[in-house]
N, CA, C and O atoms as a GROMACS GRO file, in nm:
protein
  540
    1MET      N    1   0.085  -0.099   0.016
    1MET     CA    2  -0.012  -0.006  -0.007
    1MET      C    3   0.049   0.149  -0.009
    1MET      O    4   0.013   0.259  -0.052
    2LYS      N    5   0.179   0.087   0.073
    2LYS     CA    6   0.265   0.274   0.108
    2LYS      C    7   0.349   0.252  -0.023
    2LYS      O    8   0.382   0.364  -0.065
    3GLY      N    9   0.403   0.139  -0.117
    3GLY     CA   10   0.450   0.184  -0.251
    3GLY      C   11   0.321   0.265  -0.362
    3GLY      O   12   0.322   0.360  -0.441
    4LEU      N   13   0.239   0.183  -0.322
    4LEU     CA   14   0.139   0.270  -0.441
    4LEU      C   15   0.123   0.439  -0.416
    4LEU      O   16   0.117   0.526  -0.503
    5ALA      N   17   0.117   0.458  -0.271
    5ALA     CA   18   0.066   0.595  -0.257
    5ALA      C   19   0.233   0.695  -0.296
    5ALA      O   20   0.243   0.817  -0.294
    6TRP      N   21   0.338   0.600  -0.325
    6TRP     CA   22   0.444   0.711  -0.358
    6TRP      C   23   0.457   0.668  -0.505
    6TRP      O   24   0.551   0.718  -0.567
    7LEU      N   25   0.381   0.587  -0.567
    7LEU     CA   26   0.384   0.580  -0.757
    7LEU      C   27   0.307   0.713  -0.769
    7LEU      O   28   0.329   0.806  -0.845
    8ILE      N   29   0.210   0.698  -0.672
    8ILE     CA   30   0.087   0.839  -0.747
    8ILE      C   31   0.134   0.900  -0.730
    8ILE      O   32   0.138   0.960  -0.837
    9LEU      N   33   0.245   0.999  -0.606
    9LEU     CA   34   0.243   1.114  -0.590
    9LEU      C   35   0.414   1.118  -0.713
    9LEU      O   36   0.473   1.212  -0.768
   10ILE      N   37   0.430   1.014  -0.710
   10ILE     CA   38   0.540   1.006  -0.838
   10ILE      C   39   0.518   1.077  -0.967
   10ILE      O   40   0.585   1.156  -1.034
   11LEU      N   41   0.388   1.013  -0.979
   11LEU     CA   42   0.324   1.005  -1.059
   11LEU      C   43   0.259   1.146  -1.124
   11LEU      O   44   0.280   1.192  -1.236
   12PHE      N   45   0.157   1.212  -0.999
   12PHE     CA   46   0.150   1.339  -0.989
   12PHE      C   47   0.216   1.460  -1.037
   12PHE      O   48   0.167   1.547  -1.109
   13PHE      N   49   0.391   1.455  -0.965
   13PHE     CA   50   0.466   1.548  -0.989
   13PHE      C   51   0.539   1.570  -1.131
   13PHE      O   52   0.582   1.675  -1.177
   14LEU      N   53   0.543   1.415  -1.198
   14LEU     CA   54   0.603   1.442  -1.323
   14LEU      C   55   0.546   1.512  -1.399
   14LEU      O   56   0.423   1.513  -1.406
   15PRO      N   57   0.652   1.611  -1.498
   15PRO     CA   58   0.585   1.670  -1.578
   15PRO      C   59   0.516   1.615  -1.714
   15PRO      O   60   0.576   1.550  -1.799
   16ALA      N   61   0.418   1.640  -1.720
   16ALA     CA   62   0.350   1.629  -1.814
   16ALA      C   63   0.367   1.640  -1.955
   16ALA      O   64   0.392   1.752  -1.997
   17ALA      N   65   0.357   1.529  -2.051
   17ALA     CA   66   0.412   1.582  -2.218
   17ALA      C   67   0.331   1.693  -2.253
   17ALA      O   68   0.216   1.718  -2.216
   18ALA      N   69   0.429   1.776  -2.352
   18ALA     CA   70   0.333   1.877  -2.372
   18ALA      C   71   0.281   1.843  -2.548
   18ALA      O   72   0.348   1.794  -2.639
   19GLN      N   73   0.144   1.890  -2.549
   19GLN     CA   74   0.065   1.864  -2.686
   19GLN      C   75   0.073   2.006  -2.745
   19GLN      O   76   0.038   2.111  -2.692
   20GLU      N   77   0.133   1.986  -2.877
   20GLU     CA   78   0.134   2.063  -2.966
   20GLU      C   79   0.033   2.080  -3.091
   20GLU      O   80  -0.019   1.973  -3.125
   21LEU      N   81  -0.005   2.196  -3.167
   21LEU     CA   82  -0.080   2.222  -3.250
   21LEU      C   83   0.027   2.200  -3.372
   21LEU      O   84   0.149   2.216  -3.368
   22ILE      N   85  -0.030   2.171  -3.446
   22ILE     CA   86   0.047   2.136  -3.580
   22ILE      C   87  -0.046   2.199  -3.717
   22ILE      O   88  -0.168   2.184  -3.731
   23VAL      N   89   0.032   2.261  -3.798
   23VAL     CA   90   0.002   2.287  -3.921
   23VAL      C   91   0.049   2.233  -4.067
   23VAL      O   92   0.149   2.168  -4.097
   24ASN      N   93  -0.037   2.272  -4.132
   24ASN     CA   94   0.066   2.241  -4.281
   24ASN      C   95   0.151   2.363  -4.309
   24ASN      O   96   0.122   2.483  -4.301
   25GLU      N   97   0.267   2.300  -4.344
   25GLU     CA   98   0.390   2.376  -4.356
   25GLU      C   99   0.369   2.525  -4.425
   25GLU      O  100   0.436   2.621  -4.388
   26ALA      N  101   0.278   2.534  -4.520
   26ALA     CA  102   0.233   2.630  -4.607
   26ALA      C  103   0.130   2.748  -4.545
   26ALA      O  104   0.117   2.855  -4.605
   27THR      N  105   0.067   2.722  -4.436
   27THR     CA  106   0.021   2.769  -4.336
   27THR      C  107   0.089   2.925  -4.274
   27THR      O  108   0.170   2.910  -4.182
   28GLU      N  109   0.070   3.020  -4.303
   28GLU     CA  110   0.109   3.120  -4.262
   28GLU      C  111   0.096   3.206  -4.120
   28GLU      O  112   0.102   3.326  -4.096
   29ILE      N  113   0.080   3.110  -4.055
   29ILE     CA  114   0.031   3.184  -3.909
   29ILE      C  115   0.180   3.105  -3.807
   29ILE      O  116   0.222   2.990  -3.819
   30GLU      N  117   0.225   3.197  -3.725
   30GLU     CA  118   0.346   3.110  -3.652
   30GLU      C  119   0.286   3.108  -3.532
   30GLU      O  120   0.332   3.017  -3.462
   31GLY      N  121   0.156   3.203  -3.449
   31GLY     CA  122   0.169   3.149  -3.349
   31GLY      C  123  -0.017   3.186  -3.303
   31GLY      O  124  -0.069   3.228  -3.406
   32LEU      N  125  -0.120   3.182  -3.189
   32LEU     CA  126  -0.234   3.171  -3.153
   32LEU      C  127  -0.250   3.167  -3.046
   32LEU      O  128  -0.174   3.106  -2.971
   33SER      N  129  -0.353   3.229  -3.008
   33SER     CA  130  -0.383   3.304  -2.854
   33SER      C  131  -0.485   3.123  -2.808
   33SER      O  132  -0.508   3.038  -2.895
   34ARG      N  133  -0.514   3.112  -2.707
   34ARG     CA  134  -0.592   2.978  -2.674
   34ARG      C  135  -0.721   3.004  -2.745
   34ARG      O  136  -0.771   2.929  -2.830
   35ASN      N  137  -0.771   3.119  -2.702
   35ASN     CA  138  -0.906   3.132  -2.775
   35ASN      C  139  -0.864   3.149  -2.952
   35ASN      O  140  -0.956   3.158  -3.033
   36GLU      N  141  -0.799   3.151  -2.973
   36GLU     CA  142  -0.800   3.188  -3.141
   36GLU      C  143  -0.737   3.016  -3.146
   36GLU      O  144  -0.729   2.984  -3.265
   37ALA      N  145  -0.704   2.935  -3.081
   37ALA     CA  146  -0.722   2.786  -3.137
   37ALA      C  147  -0.823   2.732  -3.085
   37ALA      O  148  -0.850   2.631  -3.149
   38ARG      N  149  -0.909   2.752  -2.979
   38ARG     CA  150  -1.035   2.720  -2.988
   38ARG      C  151  -1.143   2.750  -3.060
   38ARG      O  152  -1.234   2.672  -3.087
   39LEU      N  153  -1.133   2.868  -3.093
   39LEU     CA  154  -1.224   2.921  -3.253
   39LEU      C  155  -1.142   2.827  -3.341
   39LEU      O  156  -1.216   2.731  -3.364
   40TYR      N  157  -1.059   2.815  -3.382
   40TYR     CA  158  -1.015   2.710  -3.503
   40TYR      C  159  -1.085   2.579  -3.505
   40TYR      O  160  -1.162   2.538  -3.592
   41LEU      N  161  -1.048   2.519  -3.398
   41LEU     CA  162  -1.088   2.363  -3.376
   41LEU      C  163  -1.226   2.359  -3.343
   41LEU      O  164  -1.285   2.254  -3.366
   42THR      N  165  -1.310   2.487  -3.276
   42THR     CA  166  -1.464   2.437  -3.273
   42THR      C  167  -1.534   2.489  -3.380
   42THR      O  168  -1.646   2.535  -3.364
   43MET      N  169  -1.459   2.486  -3.525
   43MET     CA  170  -1.493   2.508  -3.663
   43MET      C  171  -1.584   2.662  -3.668
   43MET      O  172  -1.688   2.676  -3.732
   44ARG      N  173  -1.509   2.781  -3.576
   44ARG     CA  174  -1.612   2.890  -3.548
   44ARG      C  175  -1.562   2.991  -3.691
   44ARG      O  176  -1.621   3.062  -3.772
   45LEU      N  177  -1.413   2.947  -3.664
   45LEU     CA  178  -1.293   3.025  -3.783
   45LEU      C  179  -1.262   2.934  -3.840
   45LEU      O  180  -1.196   2.839  -3.796
   46ARG      N  181  -1.320   2.953  -3.994
   46ARG     CA  182  -1.308   2.865  -4.061
   46ARG      C  183  -1.184   2.863  -4.196
   46ARG      O  184  -1.139   2.777  -4.272
   47GLN      N  185  -1.169   2.975  -4.178
   47GLN     CA  186  -1.025   2.988  -4.291
   47GLN      C  187  -0.903   3.061  -4.174
   47GLN      O  188  -0.913   3.112  -4.062
   48TRP      N  189  -0.760   3.026  -4.291
   48TRP     CA  190  -0.694   3.122  -4.214
   48TRP      C  191  -0.676   3.246  -4.260
   48TRP      O  192  -0.755   3.276  -4.351
   49PRO      N  193  -0.590   3.340  -4.225
   49PRO     CA  194  -0.587   3.488  -4.232
   49PRO      C  195  -0.543   3.489  -4.377
   49PRO      O  196  -0.524   3.597  -4.433
   50ASP      N  197  -0.526   3.364  -4.447
   50ASP     CA  198  -0.489   3.439  -4.644
   50ASP      C  199  -0.609   3.345  -4.711
   50ASP      O  200  -0.603   3.304  -4.827
   51GLY      N  201  -0.688   3.325  -4.644
   51GLY     CA  202  -0.826   3.278  -4.715
   51GLY      C  203  -0.838   3.111  -4.744
   51GLY      O  204  -0.936   3.055  -4.794
   52THR      N  205  -0.725   3.054  -4.704
   52THR     CA  206  -0.745   2.882  -4.728
   52THR      C  207  -0.823   2.841  -4.579
   52THR      O  208  -0.827   2.880  -4.463
   53LYS      N  209  -0.891   2.717  -4.684
   53LYS     CA  210  -0.979   2.667  -4.549
   53LYS      C  211  -0.921   2.574  -4.447
   53LYS      O  212  -0.874   2.462  -4.471
   54VAL      N  213  -0.927   2.624  -4.349
   54VAL     CA  214  -0.872   2.519  -4.254
   54VAL      C  215  -0.984   2.359  -4.219
   54VAL      O  216  -1.102   2.337  -4.193
   55GLN      N  217  -0.857   2.277  -4.238
   55GLN     CA  218  -0.938   2.128  -4.239
   55GLN      C  219  -0.829   2.067  -4.094
   55GLN      O  220  -0.711   2.046  -4.070
   56ILE      N  221  -0.968   2.060  -4.028
   56ILE     CA  222  -0.911   1.973  -3.898
   56ILE      C  223  -0.914   1.854  -3.885
   56ILE      O  224  -1.014   1.787  -3.911
   57PHE      N  225  -0.775   1.795  -3.830
   57PHE     CA  226  -0.808   1.620  -3.800
   57PHE      C  227  -0.748   1.605  -3.663
   57PHE      O  228  -0.647   1.660  -3.620
   58VAL      N  229  -0.850   1.493  -3.582
   58VAL     CA  230  -0.853   1.453  -3.446
   58VAL      C  231  -0.851   1.312  -3.457
   58VAL      O  232  -0.896   1.247  -3.552
   59LEU      N  233  -0.797   1.265  -3.353
   59LEU     CA  234  -0.805   1.142  -3.280
   59LEU      C  235  -0.940   1.136  -3.218
   59LEU      O  236  -1.020   1.226  -3.191
   60PRO      N  237  -0.947   0.990  -3.202
   60PRO     CA  238  -1.076   0.961  -3.142
   60PRO      C  239  -1.136   1.012  -3.013
   60PRO      O  240  -1.076   1.006  -2.905
   61ASP      N  241  -1.242   1.057  -3.029
   61ASP     CA  242  -1.278   1.128  -2.866
   61ASP      C  243  -1.223   1.065  -2.723
   61ASP      O  244  -1.195   1.121  -2.617
   62ASP      N  245  -1.220   0.919  -2.763
   62ASP     CA  246  -1.173   0.852  -2.623
   62ASP      C  247  -0.996   0.826  -2.608
   62ASP      O  248  -0.944   0.744  -2.533
   63ASP      N  249  -0.924   0.923  -2.705
   63ASP     CA  250  -0.831   0.870  -2.738
   63ASP      C  251  -0.726   0.985  -2.659
   63ASP      O  252  -0.725   1.107  -2.674
   64ALA      N  253  -0.619   0.878  -2.548
   64ALA     CA  254  -0.596   0.968  -2.420
   64ALA      C  255  -0.534   1.104  -2.469
   64ALA      O  256  -0.551   1.208  -2.405
   65LEU      N  257  -0.444   1.096  -2.615
   65LEU     CA  258  -0.378   1.222  -2.630
   65LEU      C  259  -0.441   1.332  -2.647
   65LEU      O  260  -0.395   1.444  -2.627
   66HIS      N  261  -0.618   1.288  -2.712
   66HIS     CA  262  -0.715   1.391  -2.770
   66HIS      C  263  -0.789   1.436  -2.645
   66HIS      O  264  -0.848   1.542  -2.665
   67ARG      N  265  -0.804   1.386  -2.521
   67ARG     CA  266  -0.840   1.416  -2.400
   67ARG      C  267  -0.708   1.543  -2.350
   67ARG      O  268  -0.720   1.658  -2.306
   68ARG      N  269  -0.615   1.479  -2.375
   68ARG     CA  270  -0.531   1.552  -2.253
   68ARG      C  271  -0.528   1.689  -2.370
   68ARG      O  272  -0.573   1.797  -2.331
   69PHE      N  273  -0.488   1.680  -2.476
   69PHE     CA  274  -0.493   1.797  -2.578
   69PHE      C  275  -0.617   1.891  -2.572
   69PHE      O  276  -0.586   2.005  -2.535
   70VAL      N  277  -0.732   1.877  -2.594
   70VAL     CA  278  -0.855   1.955  -2.543
   70VAL      C  279  -0.877   2.042  -2.420
   70VAL      O  280  -0.905   2.160  -2.398
   71ASN      N  281  -0.848   1.906  -2.334
   71ASN     CA  282  -0.823   1.972  -2.193
   71ASN      C  283  -0.697   2.119  -2.167
   71ASN      O  284  -0.720   2.230  -2.119
   72ALA      N  285  -0.617   2.084  -2.199
   72ALA     CA  286  -0.459   2.115  -2.160
   72ALA      C  287  -0.474   2.238  -2.218
   72ALA      O  288  -0.489   2.336  -2.145
   73VAL      N  289  -0.473   2.251  -2.357
   73VAL     CA  290  -0.478   2.377  -2.496
   73VAL      C  291  -0.588   2.441  -2.505
   73VAL      O  292  -0.588   2.564  -2.503
   74LEU      N  293  -0.678   2.384  -2.514
   74LEU     CA  294  -0.833   2.420  -2.532
   74LEU      C  295  -0.920   2.475  -2.429
   74LEU      O  296  -1.000   2.566  -2.446
   75GLY      N  297  -0.893   2.405  -2.312
   75GLY     CA  298  -0.962   2.433  -2.180
   75GLY      C  299  -1.111   2.360  -2.190
   75GLY      O  300  -1.199   2.397  -2.111
   76LEU      N  301  -1.133   2.277  -2.267
   76LEU     CA  302  -1.240   2.186  -2.260
   76LEU      C  303  -1.245   2.077  -2.202
   76LEU      O  304  -1.162   2.039  -2.120
   77TYR      N  305  -1.352   2.007  -2.243
   77TYR     CA  306  -1.404   1.848  -2.195
   77TYR      C  307  -1.378   1.803  -2.357
   77TYR      O  308  -1.398   1.865  -2.462
   78PRO      N  309  -1.331   1.685  -2.335
   78PRO     CA  310  -1.364   1.623  -2.522
   78PRO      C  311  -1.542   1.625  -2.548
   78PRO      O  312  -1.578   1.657  -2.661
   79TYR      N  313  -1.622   1.601  -2.470
   79TYR     CA  314  -1.746   1.601  -2.473
   79TYR      C  315  -1.836   1.763  -2.517
   79TYR      O  316  -1.923   1.772  -2.603
   80GLN      N  317  -1.797   1.849  -2.450
   80GLN     CA  318  -1.801   1.962  -2.515
   80GLN      C  319  -1.785   2.007  -2.659
   80GLN      O  320  -1.857   2.073  -2.734
   81LEU      N  321  -1.665   1.947  -2.675
   81LEU     CA  322  -1.612   1.994  -2.815
   81LEU      C  323  -1.673   1.938  -2.911
   81LEU      O  324  -1.689   1.989  -3.022
   82ARG      N  325  -1.726   1.792  -2.866
   82ARG     CA  326  -1.800   1.710  -2.943
   82ARG      C  327  -1.938   1.762  -2.995
   82ARG      O  328  -1.974   1.747  -3.112
   83ARG      N  329  -2.027   1.834  -2.883
   83ARG     CA  330  -2.082   1.906  -2.883
   83ARG      C  331  -2.114   1.997  -3.010
   83ARG      O  332  -2.208   1.988  -3.090
   84VAL      N  333  -2.038   2.061  -3.006
   84VAL     CA  334  -1.994   2.180  -3.092
   84VAL      C  335  -2.001   2.148  -3.210
   84VAL      O  336  -2.063   2.214  -3.293
   85TRP      N  337  -1.928   2.027  -3.240
   85TRP     CA  338  -1.884   1.989  -3.351
   85TRP      C  339  -2.040   1.918  -3.397
   85TRP      O  340  -2.078   1.949  -3.510
   86ASP      N  341  -2.121   1.835  -3.326
   86ASP     CA  342  -2.223   1.773  -3.391
   86ASP      C  343  -2.356   1.883  -3.385
   86ASP      O  344  -2.454   1.865  -3.458
   87ARG      N  345  -2.348   1.975  -3.309
   87ARG     CA  346  -2.438   2.094  -3.366
   87ARG      C  347  -2.434   2.180  -3.461
   87ARG      O  348  -2.526   2.244  -3.512
   88GLN      N  349  -2.298   2.178  -3.489
   88GLN     CA  350  -2.303   2.234  -3.642
   88GLN      C  351  -2.305   2.109  -3.769
   88GLN      O  352  -2.313   2.121  -3.892
   89THR      N  353  -2.300   2.056  -3.730
   89THR     CA  354  -2.319   1.918  -3.859
   89THR      C  355  -2.446   1.913  -3.835
   89THR      O  356  -2.492   1.851  -3.931
   90PHE      N  357  -2.570   1.955  -3.731
   90PHE     CA  358  -2.679   1.836  -3.778
   90PHE      C  359  -2.766   1.989  -3.800
   90PHE      O  360  -2.886   1.966  -3.811
   91THR      N  361  -2.733   2.137  -3.810
   91THR     CA  362  -2.811   2.204  -3.815
   91THR      C  363  -2.763   2.286  -3.961
   91THR      O  364  -2.818   2.384  -4.012
   92GLY      N  365  -2.632   2.208  -4.013
   92GLY     CA  366  -2.605   2.201  -4.134
   92GLY      C  367  -2.534   2.360  -4.157
   92GLY      O  368  -2.561   2.435  -4.251
   93THR      N  369  -2.441   2.387  -4.051
   93THR     CA  370  -2.368   2.506  -4.053
   93THR      C  371  -2.266   2.457  -4.046
   93THR      O  372  -2.199   2.543  -3.990
   94GLY      N  373  -2.200   2.370  -4.066
   94GLY     CA  374  -2.053   2.311  -4.054
   94GLY      C  375  -2.074   2.148  -4.080
   94GLY      O  376  -2.174   2.085  -4.114
   95GLN      N  377  -1.941   2.107  -4.049
   95GLN     CA  378  -1.870   1.961  -4.080
   95GLN      C  379  -1.818   1.933  -3.940
   95GLN      O  380  -1.780   2.016  -3.857
   96ALA      N  381  -1.824   1.802  -3.932
   96ALA     CA  382  -1.716   1.757  -3.851
   96ALA      C  383  -1.594   1.748  -3.918
   96ALA      O  384  -1.573   1.733  -4.038
   97PRO      N  385  -1.478   1.766  -3.781
   97PRO     CA  386  -1.352   1.773  -3.815
   97PRO      C  387  -1.336   1.621  -3.902
   97PRO      O  388  -1.435   1.549  -3.910
   98PHE      N  389  -1.176   1.570  -3.979
   98PHE     CA  390  -1.153   1.477  -3.991
   98PHE      C  391  -1.081   1.338  -3.867
   98PHE      O  392  -0.985   1.350  -3.791
   99ASN      N  393  -1.156   1.238  -3.884
   99ASN     CA  394  -1.088   1.154  -3.805
   99ASN      C  395  -0.997   1.066  -3.872
   99ASN      O  396  -1.017   1.013  -3.981
  100VAL      N  397  -0.874   1.052  -3.783
  100VAL     CA  398  -0.803   0.948  -3.776
  100VAL      C  399  -0.748   0.865  -3.725
  100VAL      O  400  -0.831   0.830  -3.641
  101SER      N  401  -0.653   0.796  -3.710
  101SER     CA  402  -0.669   0.649  -3.629
  101SER      C  403  -0.533   0.678  -3.540
  101SER      O  404  -0.515   0.614  -3.437
  102SER      N  405  -0.448   0.770  -3.580
  102SER     CA  406  -0.330   0.768  -3.540
  102SER      C  407  -0.246   0.888  -3.509
  102SER      O  408  -0.275   0.989  -3.572
  103VAL      N  409  -0.155   0.896  -3.431
  103VAL     CA  410  -0.056   1.020  -3.423
  103VAL      C  411   0.020   1.051  -3.562
  103VAL      O  412   0.043   1.165  -3.602
  104ASP      N  413   0.057   0.921  -3.635
  104ASP     CA  414   0.119   0.924  -3.738
  104ASP      C  415   0.021   0.985  -3.881
  104ASP      O  416   0.034   1.076  -3.963
  105GLU      N  417  -0.064   0.896  -3.858
  105GLU     CA  418  -0.180   0.930  -3.961
  105GLU      C  419  -0.190   1.080  -4.001
  105GLU      O  420  -0.157   1.127  -4.110
  106MET      N  421  -0.254   1.161  -3.871
  106MET     CA  422  -0.275   1.277  -3.828
  106MET      C  423  -0.157   1.352  -3.906
  106MET      O  424  -0.191   1.410  -4.009
  107VAL      N  425  -0.055   1.356  -3.879
  107VAL     CA  426   0.051   1.409  -3.929
  107VAL      C  427   0.068   1.403  -4.070
  107VAL      O  428   0.090   1.510  -4.127
  108ARG      N  429   0.058   1.264  -4.157
  108ARG     CA  430   0.085   1.272  -4.316
  108ARG      C  431  -0.063   1.388  -4.329
  108ARG      O  432  -0.054   1.499  -4.382
  109LYS      N  433  -0.148   1.351  -4.290
  109LYS     CA  434  -0.314   1.425  -4.346
  109LYS      C  435  -0.273   1.534  -4.344
  109LYS      O  436  -0.278   1.582  -4.458
  110VAL      N  437  -0.215   1.631  -4.241
  110VAL     CA  438  -0.209   1.737  -4.216
  110VAL      C  439  -0.110   1.798  -4.304
  110VAL      O  440  -0.140   1.903  -4.360
  111ALA      N  441   0.031   1.731  -4.329
  111ALA     CA  442   0.151   1.746  -4.414
  111ALA      C  443   0.089   1.767  -4.583
  111ALA      O  444   0.125   1.846  -4.671
  112ALA      N  445   0.007   1.686  -4.584
  112ALA     CA  446  -0.037   1.633  -4.731
  112ALA      C  447  -0.177   1.742  -4.791
  112ALA      O  448  -0.215   1.744  -4.908
  113THR      N  449  -0.251   1.846  -4.651
  113THR     CA  450  -0.328   1.926  -4.701
  113THR      C  451  -0.316   2.038  -4.674
  113THR      O  452  -0.265   2.071  -4.566
  114PRO      N  453  -0.354   2.118  -4.756
  114PRO     CA  454  -0.364   2.285  -4.760
  114PRO      C  455  -0.444   2.313  -4.639
  114PRO      O  456  -0.544   2.244  -4.623
  115GLY      N  457  -0.414   2.407  -4.550
  115GLY     CA  458  -0.475   2.408  -4.445
  115GLY      C  459  -0.492   2.351  -4.336
  115GLY      O  460  -0.553   2.390  -4.236
  116GLY      N  461  -0.408   2.204  -4.366
  116GLY     CA  462  -0.450   2.124  -4.247
  116GLY      C  463  -0.424   2.154  -4.092
  116GLY      O  464  -0.322   2.221  -4.108
  117LEU      N  465  -0.443   2.151  -3.955
  117LEU     CA  466  -0.445   2.177  -3.868
  117LEU      C  467  -0.451   2.012  -3.746
  117LEU      O  468  -0.561   1.957  -3.750
  118GLY      N  469  -0.405   1.982  -3.703
  118GLY     CA  470  -0.377   1.853  -3.593
  118GLY      C  471  -0.323   1.897  -3.470
  118GLY      O  472  -0.320   2.017  -3.446
  119TYR      N  473  -0.272   1.800  -3.375
  119TYR     CA  474  -0.213   1.786  -3.281
  119TYR      C  475  -0.126   1.648  -3.265
  119TYR      O  476  -0.158   1.534  -3.298
  120VAL      N  477   0.005   1.697  -3.197
  120VAL     CA  478   0.104   1.574  -3.138
  120VAL      C  479   0.109   1.589  -3.001
  120VAL      O  480   0.072   1.675  -2.920
  121GLU      N  481   0.170   1.468  -2.996
  121GLU     CA  482   0.205   1.518  -2.796
  121GLU      C  483   0.365   1.551  -2.794
  121GLU      O  484   0.403   1.630  -2.708
  122THR      N  485   0.481   1.485  -2.902
  122THR     CA  486   0.614   1.564  -2.843
  122THR      C  487   0.644   1.576  -2.983
  122THR      O  488   0.620   1.488  -3.066
  123PRO      N  489   0.702   1.702  -3.009
  123PRO     CA  490   0.739   1.766  -3.145
  123PRO      C  491   0.870   1.708  -3.177
  123PRO      O  492   0.965   1.704  -3.100
  124SER      N  493   0.867   1.667  -3.288
  124SER     CA  494   0.932   1.601  -3.358
  124SER      C  495   0.980   1.691  -3.502
  124SER      O  496   0.907   1.790  -3.516
  125PRO      N  497   1.089   1.679  -3.615
  125PRO     CA  498   1.069   1.721  -3.690
  125PRO      C  499   1.005   1.636  -3.777
  125PRO      O  500   1.038   1.517  -3.780
  126ASN      N  501   0.887   1.695  -3.871
  126ASN     CA  502   0.836   1.611  -3.983
  126ASN      C  503   0.809   1.677  -4.110
  126ASN      O  504   0.728   1.769  -4.101
  127PRO      N  505   0.840   1.662  -4.189
  127PRO     CA  506   0.832   1.695  -4.327
  127PRO      C  507   0.685   1.779  -4.350
  127PRO      O  508   0.589   1.730  -4.291
  128GLY      N  509   0.668   1.859  -4.403
  128GLY     CA  510   0.505   1.892  -4.394
  128GLY      C  511   0.487   1.985  -4.326
  128GLY      O  512   0.483   2.099  -4.373
  129VAL      N  513   0.470   1.955  -4.190
  129VAL     CA  514   0.369   2.069  -4.086
  129VAL      C  515   0.515   2.109  -4.002
  129VAL      O  516   0.635   2.080  -3.998
  130ARG      N  517   0.418   2.191  -3.944
  130ARG     CA  518   0.524   2.318  -3.798
  130ARG      C  519   0.429   2.320  -3.716
  130ARG      O  520   0.309   2.309  -3.743
  131ILE      N  521   0.481   2.334  -3.607
  131ILE     CA  522   0.450   2.331  -3.462
  131ILE      C  523   0.390   2.483  -3.477
  131ILE      O  524   0.451   2.561  -3.549
  132VAL      N  525   0.299   2.515  -3.427
  132VAL     CA  526   0.243   2.666  -3.396
  132VAL      C  527   0.197   2.669  -3.195
  132VAL      O  528   0.115   2.613  -3.122
  133ALA      N  529   0.300   2.763  -3.180
  133ALA     CA  530   0.270   2.746  -3.007
  133ALA      C  531   0.105   2.876  -3.019
  133ALA      O  532   0.059   2.972  -3.082
  134VAL      N  533   0.077   2.772  -2.893
  134VAL     CA  534  -0.062   2.843  -2.842
  134VAL      C  535  -0.057   2.931  -2.698
  134VAL      O  536  -0.076   2.859  -2.600
  135HIS      N  537  -0.039   3.057  -2.671
  135HIS     CA  538  -0.015   3.117  -2.527
  135HIS      C  539  -0.123   3.180  -2.491
  135HIS      O  540  -0.128   3.236  -2.382
   0.00000   0.00000   0.00000
């Protein structure tokens, strides 16, 4: 029992891996405020400043990275984000984001899609995508 308590304390104080927003390398944006990131990912902003349509790629709602990203970066819970997307889809005012099954697939899709937007857990050099700071 004592060992379990120590394990919980260690896990609690370990720094969590950072979640990073990624965009297609042709997207001319360097950083976003938390509110701007939320507006893009809730599809309330549908075009980048240069007029390119935003194409969002997300992992499944029950994916651990998706839950952490939505909570840490957007300040929402996955069910709240899903409600926004569902409301837009059902009212005909928008469409749901594109679902991918893995981070590797997300990186490939964002790299291959003009206006692509997604997220990763740890930044690594990936051709075709750039990390965008959220502040």
